């Protein structure tokens, strides 16, 4: 029997699909430092972002035949090396796109109305400084009519654009690779509307967008550093629900303190799972603990897609 370690968990529906297909599925988490020894007992492993499957682990587990990643990126897997060893590597790039896009807009709506800081201060000062807080948060802005720059126009970037268009925003889209600017929006009641976005260079987005959201793969050097922050429109809002390291975090804190950036929202960090104190304590940053894909609907879609890919691999 094929034994699968779902080390970062798997949706119950996906687990049942695998078991019904004759696989044994273990959902007990094995700490990273113990995987070198214990993964030898399994034929396949599925991970999210927490578990890393690097060369040393692959070399130590000669029985490993498949690595599945529940989610978009495979930065935590040595993909090329695994494939050289004949190991199948699969991910689920489409399943969580909508969930991440909705988190981006939760953060944008919250940012323009100061919700993160208001929710910090109201429980402490709301009964003694109510009018002061009312005045402090009285200069919110609307998203409609503003320009959203989307850096990275893959599946998630496209879902973000659809929501932006529905909200009434102008969209500038950039990607390293050519892409189609046309989109199909599915509205309530199943109504479908065709729309398109304006393509732009990264420089154009940095200099002209009112808000910028990042949706690119991991890069060795920060995409947004002090120089880029200085070129942005004063009062810009930034969202990173993609990869830690895309924004120079200390430069971001400086830009927030100076007012160059009005607010930021981060779901990912340089050094997870221990984000730096400067980020955690900034009143102008809305913080979430890497939950972009963490909705019930996305987890079910991920589990079903991952199970289907695993079954397809072993039942060839």
PDB file of C-alpha atoms in Angstrom:
ATOM      1  CA  UNK A   1       0.000   0.000   0.000  1.00  0.00           C
ATOM      2  CA  UNK A   2       1.221   3.508  -0.884  1.00  0.00           C
ATOM      3  CA  UNK A   3       1.842   5.516   2.306  1.00  0.00           C
ATOM      4  CA  UNK A   4       1.400   9.292   2.160  1.00  0.00           C
ATOM      5  CA  UNK A   5       2.511  11.754   4.814  1.00  0.00           C
ATOM      6  CA  UNK A   6       0.310  14.859   4.720  1.00  0.00           C
ATOM      7  CA  UNK A   7       2.767  16.708   6.929  1.00  0.00           C
ATOM      8  CA  UNK A   8       1.036  20.084   6.877  1.00  0.00           C
ATOM      9  CA  UNK A   9      -2.449  18.589   6.823  1.00  0.00           C
ATOM     10  CA  UNK A  10      -4.983  17.957   4.063  1.00  0.00           C
ATOM     11  CA  UNK A  11      -8.697  18.668   3.797  1.00  0.00           C
ATOM     12  CA  UNK A  12     -10.859  15.732   4.970  1.00  0.00           C
ATOM     13  CA  UNK A  13     -12.470  15.390   1.532  1.00  0.00           C
ATOM     14  CA  UNK A  14      -9.062  15.057  -0.137  1.00  0.00           C
ATOM     15  CA  UNK A  15      -7.968  12.579   2.531  1.00  0.00           C
ATOM     16  CA  UNK A  16     -11.074  10.471   1.963  1.00  0.00           C
ATOM     17  CA  UNK A  17     -10.507  10.506  -1.809  1.00  0.00           C
ATOM     18  CA  UNK A  18      -7.011   9.117  -1.271  1.00  0.00           C
ATOM     19  CA  UNK A  19      -8.165   6.472   1.194  1.00  0.00           C
ATOM     20  CA  UNK A  20     -11.001   5.409  -1.079  1.00  0.00           C
ATOM     21  CA  UNK A  21      -8.412   4.987  -3.836  1.00  0.00           C
ATOM     22  CA  UNK A  22      -6.432   2.592  -1.631  1.00  0.00           C
ATOM     23  CA  UNK A  23      -3.785   4.882  -0.132  1.00  0.00           C
ATOM     24  CA  UNK A  24      -2.787   5.153   3.518  1.00  0.00           C
ATOM     25  CA  UNK A  25      -2.734   8.778   4.650  1.00  0.00           C
ATOM     26  CA  UNK A  26      -0.950   9.976   7.794  1.00  0.00           C
ATOM     27  CA  UNK A  27      -1.830  13.518   8.890  1.00  0.00           C
ATOM     28  CA  UNK A  28       0.392  13.580  11.981  1.00  0.00           C
ATOM     29  CA  UNK A  29       2.928  16.368  11.678  1.00  0.00           C
ATOM     30  CA  UNK A  30       6.571  15.335  11.862  1.00  0.00           C
ATOM     31  CA  UNK A  31       8.914  18.201  12.871  1.00  0.00           C
ATOM     32  CA  UNK A  32      11.347  19.263  10.155  1.00  0.00           C
ATOM     33  CA  UNK A  33      14.369  18.012  12.103  1.00  0.00           C
ATOM     34  CA  UNK A  34      12.868  14.519  12.370  1.00  0.00           C
ATOM     35  CA  UNK A  35      11.884  14.134   8.717  1.00  0.00           C
ATOM     36  CA  UNK A  36      15.325  12.929   7.604  1.00  0.00           C
ATOM     37  CA  UNK A  37      14.777   9.747   9.574  1.00  0.00           C
ATOM     38  CA  UNK A  38      11.013   9.273   9.560  1.00  0.00           C
ATOM     39  CA  UNK A  39      10.162  10.129   5.940  1.00  0.00           C
ATOM     40  CA  UNK A  40      11.885   6.867   4.929  1.00  0.00           C
ATOM     41  CA  UNK A  41       8.672   5.084   5.920  1.00  0.00           C
ATOM     42  CA  UNK A  42       6.567   6.896   3.307  1.00  0.00           C
ATOM     43  CA  UNK A  43       6.204   6.847  -0.480  1.00  0.00           C
ATOM     44  CA  UNK A  44       4.931  10.420  -0.789  1.00  0.00           C
ATOM     45  CA  UNK A  45       4.716  13.653   1.166  1.00  0.00           C
ATOM     46  CA  UNK A  46       2.360  16.590   0.846  1.00  0.00           C
ATOM     47  CA  UNK A  47       3.291  19.958   2.320  1.00  0.00           C
ATOM     48  CA  UNK A  48       2.100  23.528   2.528  1.00  0.00           C
ATOM     49  CA  UNK A  49       4.573  26.344   3.227  1.00  0.00           C
ATOM     50  CA  UNK A  50       5.834  25.144   6.620  1.00  0.00           C
ATOM     51  CA  UNK A  51       7.656  21.934   5.637  1.00  0.00           C
ATOM     52  CA  UNK A  52      10.742  22.156   3.432  1.00  0.00           C
ATOM     53  CA  UNK A  53      11.760  19.367   1.072  1.00  0.00           C
ATOM     54  CA  UNK A  54      15.377  20.099   0.182  1.00  0.00           C
ATOM     55  CA  UNK A  55      18.154  18.072  -1.441  1.00  0.00           C
ATOM     56  CA  UNK A  56      19.373  16.559   1.832  1.00  0.00           C
ATOM     57  CA  UNK A  57      15.908  15.260   2.667  1.00  0.00           C
ATOM     58  CA  UNK A  58      15.428  13.887  -0.844  1.00  0.00           C
ATOM     59  CA  UNK A  59      18.786  12.098  -0.677  1.00  0.00           C
ATOM     60  CA  UNK A  60      17.897  10.588   2.698  1.00  0.00           C
ATOM     61  CA  UNK A  61      14.576   9.143   1.501  1.00  0.00           C
ATOM     62  CA  UNK A  62      15.233   6.829  -1.463  1.00  0.00           C
ATOM     63  CA  UNK A  63      11.655   5.460  -1.362  1.00  0.00           C
ATOM     64  CA  UNK A  64      10.124   8.887  -1.970  1.00  0.00           C
ATOM     65  CA  UNK A  65       8.171   8.933  -5.238  1.00  0.00           C
ATOM     66  CA  UNK A  66       6.041  12.083  -5.007  1.00  0.00           C
ATOM     67  CA  UNK A  67       6.035  15.530  -3.410  1.00  0.00           C
ATOM     68  CA  UNK A  68       2.766  17.455  -3.386  1.00  0.00           C
ATOM     69  CA  UNK A  69       2.492  21.138  -2.508  1.00  0.00           C
ATOM     70  CA  UNK A  70      -0.930  22.356  -1.394  1.00  0.00           C
ATOM     71  CA  UNK A  71      -0.809  25.872  -2.803  1.00  0.00           C
ATOM     72  CA  UNK A  72       0.838  27.973  -5.468  1.00  0.00           C
ATOM     73  CA  UNK A  73       4.559  28.397  -4.831  1.00  0.00           C
ATOM     74  CA  UNK A  74       7.118  25.621  -4.598  1.00  0.00           C
ATOM     75  CA  UNK A  75       9.893  27.729  -3.060  1.00  0.00           C
ATOM     76  CA  UNK A  76      10.175  25.271  -0.175  1.00  0.00           C
ATOM     77  CA  UNK A  77      10.902  22.322  -2.508  1.00  0.00           C
ATOM     78  CA  UNK A  78      14.051  21.614  -4.539  1.00  0.00           C
ATOM     79  CA  UNK A  79      11.904  20.890  -7.573  1.00  0.00           C
ATOM     80  CA  UNK A  80      14.566  20.376 -10.230  1.00  0.00           C
ATOM     81  CA  UNK A  81      16.599  18.062  -8.050  1.00  0.00           C
ATOM     82  CA  UNK A  82      13.535  16.028  -7.123  1.00  0.00           C
ATOM     83  CA  UNK A  83      12.618  15.628 -10.785  1.00  0.00           C
ATOM     84  CA  UNK A  84      16.187  14.564 -11.597  1.00  0.00           C
ATOM     85  CA  UNK A  85      15.678  11.783  -9.068  1.00  0.00           C
ATOM     86  CA  UNK A  86      12.472  10.714 -10.807  1.00  0.00           C
ATOM     87  CA  UNK A  87      10.214  12.097  -8.097  1.00  0.00           C
ATOM     88  CA  UNK A  88       6.915  13.609  -9.196  1.00  0.00           C
ATOM     89  CA  UNK A  89       6.342  17.171  -7.964  1.00  0.00           C
ATOM     90  CA  UNK A  90       2.846  18.644  -8.023  1.00  0.00           C
ATOM     91  CA  UNK A  91       1.202  21.806  -6.742  1.00  0.00           C
ATOM     92  CA  UNK A  92      -2.278  23.334  -6.829  1.00  0.00           C
ATOM     93  CA  UNK A  93      -1.858  26.811  -8.308  1.00  0.00           C
ATOM     94  CA  UNK A  94      -5.501  27.580  -9.045  1.00  0.00           C
ATOM     95  CA  UNK A  95      -7.216  26.439  -5.869  1.00  0.00           C
ATOM     96  CA  UNK A  96      -6.371  29.298  -3.501  1.00  0.00           C
ATOM     97  CA  UNK A  97      -6.328  32.257  -5.898  1.00  0.00           C
ATOM     98  CA  UNK A  98      -9.713  33.688  -4.941  1.00  0.00           C
ATOM     99  CA  UNK A  99      -9.040  33.361  -1.211  1.00  0.00           C
ATOM    100  CA  UNK A 100      -5.769  35.296  -1.480  1.00  0.00           C
ATOM    101  CA  UNK A 101      -7.415  37.952  -3.648  1.00  0.00           C
ATOM    102  CA  UNK A 102     -10.191  38.447  -1.109  1.00  0.00           C
ATOM    103  CA  UNK A 103      -7.618  38.848   1.684  1.00  0.00           C
ATOM    104  CA  UNK A 104      -5.874  41.531  -0.390  1.00  0.00           C
ATOM    105  CA  UNK A 105      -9.103  43.475  -0.586  1.00  0.00           C
ATOM    106  CA  UNK A 106      -9.905  42.916   3.062  1.00  0.00           C
ATOM    107  CA  UNK A 107      -6.583  44.615   3.730  1.00  0.00           C
ATOM    108  CA  UNK A 108      -7.175  47.409   1.233  1.00  0.00           C
ATOM    109  CA  UNK A 109     -10.601  48.215   2.651  1.00  0.00           C
ATOM    110  CA  UNK A 110      -9.183  48.045   6.156  1.00  0.00           C
ATOM    111  CA  UNK A 111      -6.164  50.169   5.284  1.00  0.00           C
ATOM    112  CA  UNK A 112      -8.039  53.109   3.825  1.00  0.00           C
ATOM    113  CA  UNK A 113     -10.272  53.239   6.929  1.00  0.00           C
ATOM    114  CA  UNK A 114      -7.544  52.618   9.550  1.00  0.00           C
ATOM    115  CA  UNK A 115      -9.241  49.483  10.869  1.00  0.00           C
ATOM    116  CA  UNK A 116      -6.118  47.739  12.158  1.00  0.00           C
ATOM    117  CA  UNK A 117      -4.967  50.663  14.298  1.00  0.00           C
ATOM    118  CA  UNK A 118      -8.505  51.545  15.351  1.00  0.00           C
ATOM    119  CA  UNK A 119      -9.031  47.997  16.588  1.00  0.00           C
ATOM    120  CA  UNK A 120      -5.821  48.259  18.605  1.00  0.00           C
ATOM    121  CA  UNK A 121      -6.704  51.561  20.247  1.00  0.00           C
ATOM    122  CA  UNK A 122     -10.472  51.420  20.753  1.00  0.00           C
ATOM    123  CA  UNK A 123     -10.380  48.697  23.429  1.00  0.00           C
ATOM    124  CA  UNK A 124      -7.779  50.718  25.369  1.00  0.00           C
ATOM    125  CA  UNK A 125      -8.845  54.323  24.751  1.00  0.00           C
ATOM    126  CA  UNK A 126     -12.368  54.127  23.355  1.00  0.00           C
ATOM    127  CA  UNK A 127     -14.117  54.991  26.614  1.00  0.00           C
ATOM    128  CA  UNK A 128     -11.831  57.906  27.501  1.00  0.00           C
ATOM    129  CA  UNK A 129     -10.693  59.375  24.163  1.00  0.00           C
ATOM    130  CA  UNK A 130     -13.585  58.542  21.854  1.00  0.00           C
ATOM    131  CA  UNK A 131     -13.733  61.962  20.200  1.00  0.00           C
ATOM    132  CA  UNK A 132      -9.953  62.078  19.774  1.00  0.00           C
ATOM    133  CA  UNK A 133     -10.017  58.725  18.004  1.00  0.00           C
ATOM    134  CA  UNK A 134     -12.963  59.816  15.886  1.00  0.00           C
ATOM    135  CA  UNK A 135     -10.907  62.786  14.721  1.00  0.00           C
ATOM    136  CA  UNK A 136      -7.763  60.669  14.219  1.00  0.00           C
ATOM    137  CA  UNK A 137      -9.562  58.301  11.848  1.00  0.00           C
ATOM    138  CA  UNK A 138     -11.700  60.870  10.049  1.00  0.00           C
ATOM    139  CA  UNK A 139      -9.613  61.110   6.873  1.00  0.00           C
ATOM    140  CA  UNK A 140     -10.341  57.801   5.222  1.00  0.00           C
ATOM    141  CA  UNK A 141     -10.527  57.497   1.456  1.00  0.00           C
ATOM    142  CA  UNK A 142     -12.573  55.430  -0.981  1.00  0.00           C
ATOM    143  CA  UNK A 143     -11.114  52.816  -3.289  1.00  0.00           C
ATOM    144  CA  UNK A 144     -13.439  53.606  -6.175  1.00  0.00           C
ATOM    145  CA  UNK A 145     -11.679  55.712  -8.782  1.00  0.00           C
ATOM    146  CA  UNK A 146      -8.211  55.002  -7.418  1.00  0.00           C
ATOM    147  CA  UNK A 147      -5.452  53.145  -9.276  1.00  0.00           C
ATOM    148  CA  UNK A 148      -4.341  49.701  -8.136  1.00  0.00           C
ATOM    149  CA  UNK A 149      -0.980  48.458  -9.366  1.00  0.00           C
ATOM    150  CA  UNK A 150      -0.733  44.671  -9.515  1.00  0.00           C
ATOM    151  CA  UNK A 151       2.848  43.404  -9.650  1.00  0.00           C
ATOM    152  CA  UNK A 152       2.630  39.843 -10.931  1.00  0.00           C
ATOM    153  CA  UNK A 153      -0.339  39.003 -13.121  1.00  0.00           C
ATOM    154  CA  UNK A 154      -0.702  35.270 -12.713  1.00  0.00           C
ATOM    155  CA  UNK A 155      -3.753  33.512 -11.336  1.00  0.00           C
ATOM    156  CA  UNK A 156      -3.894  35.459  -8.088  1.00  0.00           C
ATOM    157  CA  UNK A 157      -3.108  38.778  -9.715  1.00  0.00           C
ATOM    158  CA  UNK A 158      -5.944  38.217 -12.171  1.00  0.00           C
ATOM    159  CA  UNK A 159      -8.399  37.462  -9.368  1.00  0.00           C
ATOM    160  CA  UNK A 160      -7.297  40.636  -7.585  1.00  0.00           C
ATOM    161  CA  UNK A 161      -7.901  42.586 -10.790  1.00  0.00           C
ATOM    162  CA  UNK A 162     -11.428  41.203 -11.111  1.00  0.00           C
ATOM    163  CA  UNK A 163     -12.353  42.417  -7.642  1.00  0.00           C
ATOM    164  CA  UNK A 164     -10.694  45.780  -8.289  1.00  0.00           C
ATOM    165  CA  UNK A 165     -12.700  46.296 -11.457  1.00  0.00           C
ATOM    166  CA  UNK A 166     -15.880  45.371  -9.603  1.00  0.00           C
ATOM    167  CA  UNK A 167     -15.049  47.936  -6.923  1.00  0.00           C
ATOM    168  CA  UNK A 168     -14.550  50.597  -9.588  1.00  0.00           C
ATOM    169  CA  UNK A 169     -10.779  50.895  -9.496  1.00  0.00           C
ATOM    170  CA  UNK A 170      -8.432  51.472 -12.409  1.00  0.00           C
ATOM    171  CA  UNK A 171      -5.945  48.619 -12.738  1.00  0.00           C
ATOM    172  CA  UNK A 172      -2.337  48.693 -13.907  1.00  0.00           C
ATOM    173  CA  UNK A 173      -0.880  45.207 -14.368  1.00  0.00           C
ATOM    174  CA  UNK A 174       2.756  44.139 -14.682  1.00  0.00           C
ATOM    175  CA  UNK A 175       4.382  40.764 -15.128  1.00  0.00           C
ATOM    176  CA  UNK A 176       7.775  39.501 -16.240  1.00  0.00           C
ATOM    177  CA  UNK A 177       6.049  37.394 -18.882  1.00  0.00           C
ATOM    178  CA  UNK A 178       3.535  38.380 -21.579  1.00  0.00           C
ATOM    179  CA  UNK A 179      -0.077  38.057 -20.499  1.00  0.00           C
ATOM    180  CA  UNK A 180      -3.574  38.637 -21.774  1.00  0.00           C
ATOM    181  CA  UNK A 181      -5.135  41.766 -20.266  1.00  0.00           C
ATOM    182  CA  UNK A 182      -8.672  40.495 -20.876  1.00  0.00           C
ATOM    183  CA  UNK A 183     -10.681  39.155 -17.940  1.00  0.00           C
ATOM    184  CA  UNK A 184     -14.057  37.532 -17.433  1.00  0.00           C
ATOM    185  CA  UNK A 185     -15.838  38.665 -14.284  1.00  0.00           C
ATOM    186  CA  UNK A 186     -18.514  36.434 -12.795  1.00  0.00           C
ATOM    187  CA  UNK A 187     -20.910  38.610 -10.818  1.00  0.00           C
ATOM    188  CA  UNK A 188     -23.756  37.700  -8.526  1.00  0.00           C
ATOM    189  CA  UNK A 189     -26.519  35.697 -10.161  1.00  0.00           C
ATOM    190  CA  UNK A 190     -24.036  34.180 -12.596  1.00  0.00           C
ATOM    191  CA  UNK A 191     -23.822  37.360 -14.668  1.00  0.00           C
ATOM    192  CA  UNK A 192     -20.644  37.412 -16.747  1.00  0.00           C
ATOM    193  CA  UNK A 193     -18.888  40.573 -17.849  1.00  0.00           C
ATOM    194  CA  UNK A 194     -15.801  40.939 -20.027  1.00  0.00           C
ATOM    195  CA  UNK A 195     -13.261  43.567 -19.029  1.00  0.00           C
ATOM    196  CA  UNK A 196      -9.578  44.327 -19.455  1.00  0.00           C
ATOM    197  CA  UNK A 197      -6.738  45.953 -17.554  1.00  0.00           C
ATOM    198  CA  UNK A 198      -4.038  48.347 -18.650  1.00  0.00           C
ATOM    199  CA  UNK A 199      -0.569  46.848 -18.950  1.00  0.00           C
ATOM    200  CA  UNK A 200       2.274  48.806 -17.369  1.00  0.00           C
ATOM    201  CA  UNK A 201       5.937  48.600 -16.544  1.00  0.00           C
ATOM    202  CA  UNK A 202       7.043  48.076 -12.961  1.00  0.00           C
ATOM    203  CA  UNK A 203       8.426  51.608 -12.972  1.00  0.00           C
ATOM    204  CA  UNK A 204       5.055  53.018 -14.067  1.00  0.00           C
ATOM    205  CA  UNK A 205       3.271  51.201 -11.288  1.00  0.00           C
ATOM    206  CA  UNK A 206       5.781  52.334  -8.674  1.00  0.00           C
ATOM    207  CA  UNK A 207       5.440  55.965  -9.720  1.00  0.00           C
ATOM    208  CA  UNK A 208       1.707  56.260 -10.421  1.00  0.00           C
ATOM    209  CA  UNK A 209      -0.362  53.715  -8.470  1.00  0.00           C
ATOM    210  CA  UNK A 210      -2.348  54.741  -5.407  1.00  0.00           C
ATOM    211  CA  UNK A 211      -2.110  51.205  -4.054  1.00  0.00           C
ATOM    212  CA  UNK A 212       0.270  48.374  -4.937  1.00  0.00           C
ATOM    213  CA  UNK A 213      -0.168  44.659  -4.331  1.00  0.00           C
ATOM    214  CA  UNK A 214       2.551  42.064  -4.941  1.00  0.00           C
ATOM    215  CA  UNK A 215       1.978  38.638  -6.475  1.00  0.00           C
ATOM    216  CA  UNK A 216       5.337  37.434  -7.722  1.00  0.00           C
ATOM    217  CA  UNK A 217       7.536  34.411  -6.948  1.00  0.00           C
ATOM    218  CA  UNK A 218      10.338  34.577  -4.419  1.00  0.00           C
ATOM    219  CA  UNK A 219      13.283  36.773  -5.414  1.00  0.00           C
ATOM    220  CA  UNK A 220      16.790  36.938  -3.943  1.00  0.00           C
ATOM    221  CA  UNK A 221      16.669  40.710  -3.583  1.00  0.00           C
ATOM    222  CA  UNK A 222      13.781  42.871  -2.399  1.00  0.00           C
ATOM    223  CA  UNK A 223      11.619  44.039  -5.278  1.00  0.00           C
ATOM    224  CA  UNK A 224      10.543  47.072  -3.276  1.00  0.00           C
ATOM    225  CA  UNK A 225      13.392  48.755  -1.430  1.00  0.00           C
ATOM    226  CA  UNK A 226      14.153  52.251  -0.176  1.00  0.00           C
ATOM    227  CA  UNK A 227      14.708  53.612  -3.696  1.00  0.00           C
ATOM    228  CA  UNK A 228      11.390  52.264  -4.988  1.00  0.00           C
ATOM    229  CA  UNK A 229       9.496  53.454  -1.916  1.00  0.00           C
ATOM    230  CA  UNK A 230      10.891  56.953  -2.396  1.00  0.00           C
ATOM    231  CA  UNK A 231       9.580  57.052  -5.981  1.00  0.00           C
ATOM    232  CA  UNK A 232       6.021  56.090  -5.046  1.00  0.00           C
ATOM    233  CA  UNK A 233       3.155  58.530  -4.733  1.00  0.00           C
ATOM    234  CA  UNK A 234       3.087  60.036  -1.262  1.00  0.00           C
ATOM    235  CA  UNK A 235       0.478  58.199   0.780  1.00  0.00           C
ATOM    236  CA  UNK A 236       0.606  54.974  -1.224  1.00  0.00           C
ATOM    237  CA  UNK A 237      -0.751  51.792   0.355  1.00  0.00           C
ATOM    238  CA  UNK A 238       1.123  48.476  -0.006  1.00  0.00           C
ATOM    239  CA  UNK A 239      -0.041  44.873   0.319  1.00  0.00           C
ATOM    240  CA  UNK A 240       2.154  41.778   0.286  1.00  0.00           C
ATOM    241  CA  UNK A 241       0.285  38.473   0.454  1.00  0.00           C
ATOM    242  CA  UNK A 242       2.781  36.734  -1.810  1.00  0.00           C
ATOM    243  CA  UNK A 243       6.304  36.026  -0.527  1.00  0.00           C
ATOM    244  CA  UNK A 244       8.354  37.317   2.363  1.00  0.00           C
ATOM    245  CA  UNK A 245      11.347  39.338   1.211  1.00  0.00           C
ATOM    246  CA  UNK A 246       9.647  41.098  -1.692  1.00  0.00           C
ATOM    247  CA  UNK A 247       9.620  44.286   0.374  1.00  0.00           C
ATOM    248  CA  UNK A 248      12.601  45.570   2.352  1.00  0.00           C
ATOM    249  CA  UNK A 249      10.872  45.550   5.734  1.00  0.00           C
ATOM    250  CA  UNK A 250      13.085  48.067   7.517  1.00  0.00           C
ATOM    251  CA  UNK A 251      12.864  50.470   4.580  1.00  0.00           C
ATOM    252  CA  UNK A 252       9.091  50.012   4.692  1.00  0.00           C
ATOM    253  CA  UNK A 253       8.968  50.958   8.386  1.00  0.00           C
ATOM    254  CA  UNK A 254      10.975  54.115   7.617  1.00  0.00           C
ATOM    255  CA  UNK A 255       8.621  55.004   4.764  1.00  0.00           C
ATOM    256  CA  UNK A 256       5.593  54.476   7.002  1.00  0.00           C
ATOM    257  CA  UNK A 257       7.098  56.616   9.766  1.00  0.00           C
ATOM    258  CA  UNK A 258       7.821  59.440   7.312  1.00  0.00           C
ATOM    259  CA  UNK A 259       4.334  59.334   5.782  1.00  0.00           C
ATOM    260  CA  UNK A 260       5.610  58.378   2.338  1.00  0.00           C
ATOM    261  CA  UNK A 261       3.569  55.180   2.688  1.00  0.00           C
ATOM    262  CA  UNK A 262       0.201  55.610   4.399  1.00  0.00           C
ATOM    263  CA  UNK A 263      -0.315  51.973   5.349  1.00  0.00           C
ATOM    264  CA  UNK A 264       0.953  48.488   4.607  1.00  0.00           C
ATOM    265  CA  UNK A 265      -0.587  45.052   4.986  1.00  0.00           C
ATOM    266  CA  UNK A 266       1.579  41.965   5.299  1.00  0.00           C
ATOM    267  CA  UNK A 267       0.606  38.308   5.278  1.00  0.00           C
ATOM    268  CA  UNK A 268       4.178  37.101   4.677  1.00  0.00           C
ATOM    269  CA  UNK A 269       7.495  38.047   6.252  1.00  0.00           C
ATOM    270  CA  UNK A 270      11.257  37.901   5.781  1.00  0.00           C
ATOM    271  CA  UNK A 271      11.913  35.398   8.521  1.00  0.00           C
ATOM    272  CA  UNK A 272       8.764  33.424   9.243  1.00  0.00           C
ATOM    273  CA  UNK A 273       7.729  32.255  11.741  1.00  0.00           C
ATOM    274  CA  UNK A 274       9.450  34.990  13.762  1.00  0.00           C
ATOM    275  CA  UNK A 275       8.682  38.368  12.125  1.00  0.00           C
ATOM    276  CA  UNK A 276      10.878  41.228  13.270  1.00  0.00           C
ATOM    277  CA  UNK A 277       9.686  43.447  16.110  1.00  0.00           C
ATOM    278  CA  UNK A 278       9.728  46.631  14.020  1.00  0.00           C
ATOM    279  CA  UNK A 279       7.057  45.138  11.773  1.00  0.00           C
ATOM    280  CA  UNK A 280       4.930  43.685  14.558  1.00  0.00           C
ATOM    281  CA  UNK A 281       4.809  46.930  16.520  1.00  0.00           C
ATOM    282  CA  UNK A 282       4.141  49.382  13.694  1.00  0.00           C
ATOM    283  CA  UNK A 283       0.676  50.940  14.063  1.00  0.00           C
ATOM    284  CA  UNK A 284       0.506  51.462  10.305  1.00  0.00           C
ATOM    285  CA  UNK A 285       0.862  47.799   9.319  1.00  0.00           C
ATOM    286  CA  UNK A 286      -2.049  45.369   9.272  1.00  0.00           C
ATOM    287  CA  UNK A 287      -0.712  41.922  10.098  1.00  0.00           C
ATOM    288  CA  UNK A 288      -1.923  38.409   9.341  1.00  0.00           C
ATOM    289  CA  UNK A 289       0.031  35.157   9.928  1.00  0.00           C
ATOM    290  CA  UNK A 290       0.334  33.817   6.350  1.00  0.00           C
ATOM    291  CA  UNK A 291      -3.369  32.991   5.956  1.00  0.00           C
ATOM    292  CA  UNK A 292      -3.891  33.976   2.319  1.00  0.00           C
ATOM    293  CA  UNK A 293      -5.140  30.534   1.309  1.00  0.00           C
ATOM    294  CA  UNK A 294      -6.678  29.706   4.676  1.00  0.00           C
ATOM    295  CA  UNK A 295     -10.375  29.576   3.860  1.00  0.00           C
ATOM    296  CA  UNK A 296     -12.562  26.505   4.119  1.00  0.00           C
ATOM    297  CA  UNK A 297     -13.381  26.707   0.429  1.00  0.00           C
ATOM    298  CA  UNK A 298      -9.759  27.001  -0.684  1.00  0.00           C
ATOM    299  CA  UNK A 299      -8.607  24.181   1.590  1.00  0.00           C
ATOM    300  CA  UNK A 300     -11.284  21.899   0.175  1.00  0.00           C
ATOM    301  CA  UNK A 301     -10.326  22.802  -3.401  1.00  0.00           C
ATOM    302  CA  UNK A 302      -6.633  22.269  -2.593  1.00  0.00           C
ATOM    303  CA  UNK A 303      -7.312  18.903  -0.966  1.00  0.00           C
ATOM    304  CA  UNK A 304      -9.423  17.662  -3.852  1.00  0.00           C
ATOM    305  CA  UNK A 305      -6.970  18.868  -6.512  1.00  0.00           C
ATOM    306  CA  UNK A 306      -3.972  17.436  -4.667  1.00  0.00           C
ATOM    307  CA  UNK A 307      -5.704  14.100  -4.124  1.00  0.00           C
ATOM    308  CA  UNK A 308      -6.619  13.915  -7.806  1.00  0.00           C
ATOM    309  CA  UNK A 309      -3.022  14.619  -8.841  1.00  0.00           C
ATOM    310  CA  UNK A 310      -1.644  11.967  -6.472  1.00  0.00           C
ATOM    311  CA  UNK A 311      -4.156   9.364  -7.605  1.00  0.00           C
ATOM    312  CA  UNK A 312      -3.364  10.176 -11.220  1.00  0.00           C
ATOM    313  CA  UNK A 313       0.363   9.814 -10.586  1.00  0.00           C
ATOM    314  CA  UNK A 314       0.246   6.426  -8.906  1.00  0.00           C
ATOM    315  CA  UNK A 315      -2.585   4.935 -10.951  1.00  0.00           C
ATOM    316  CA  UNK A 316      -0.945   5.530 -14.326  1.00  0.00           C
TER     317      UNK A 316
END
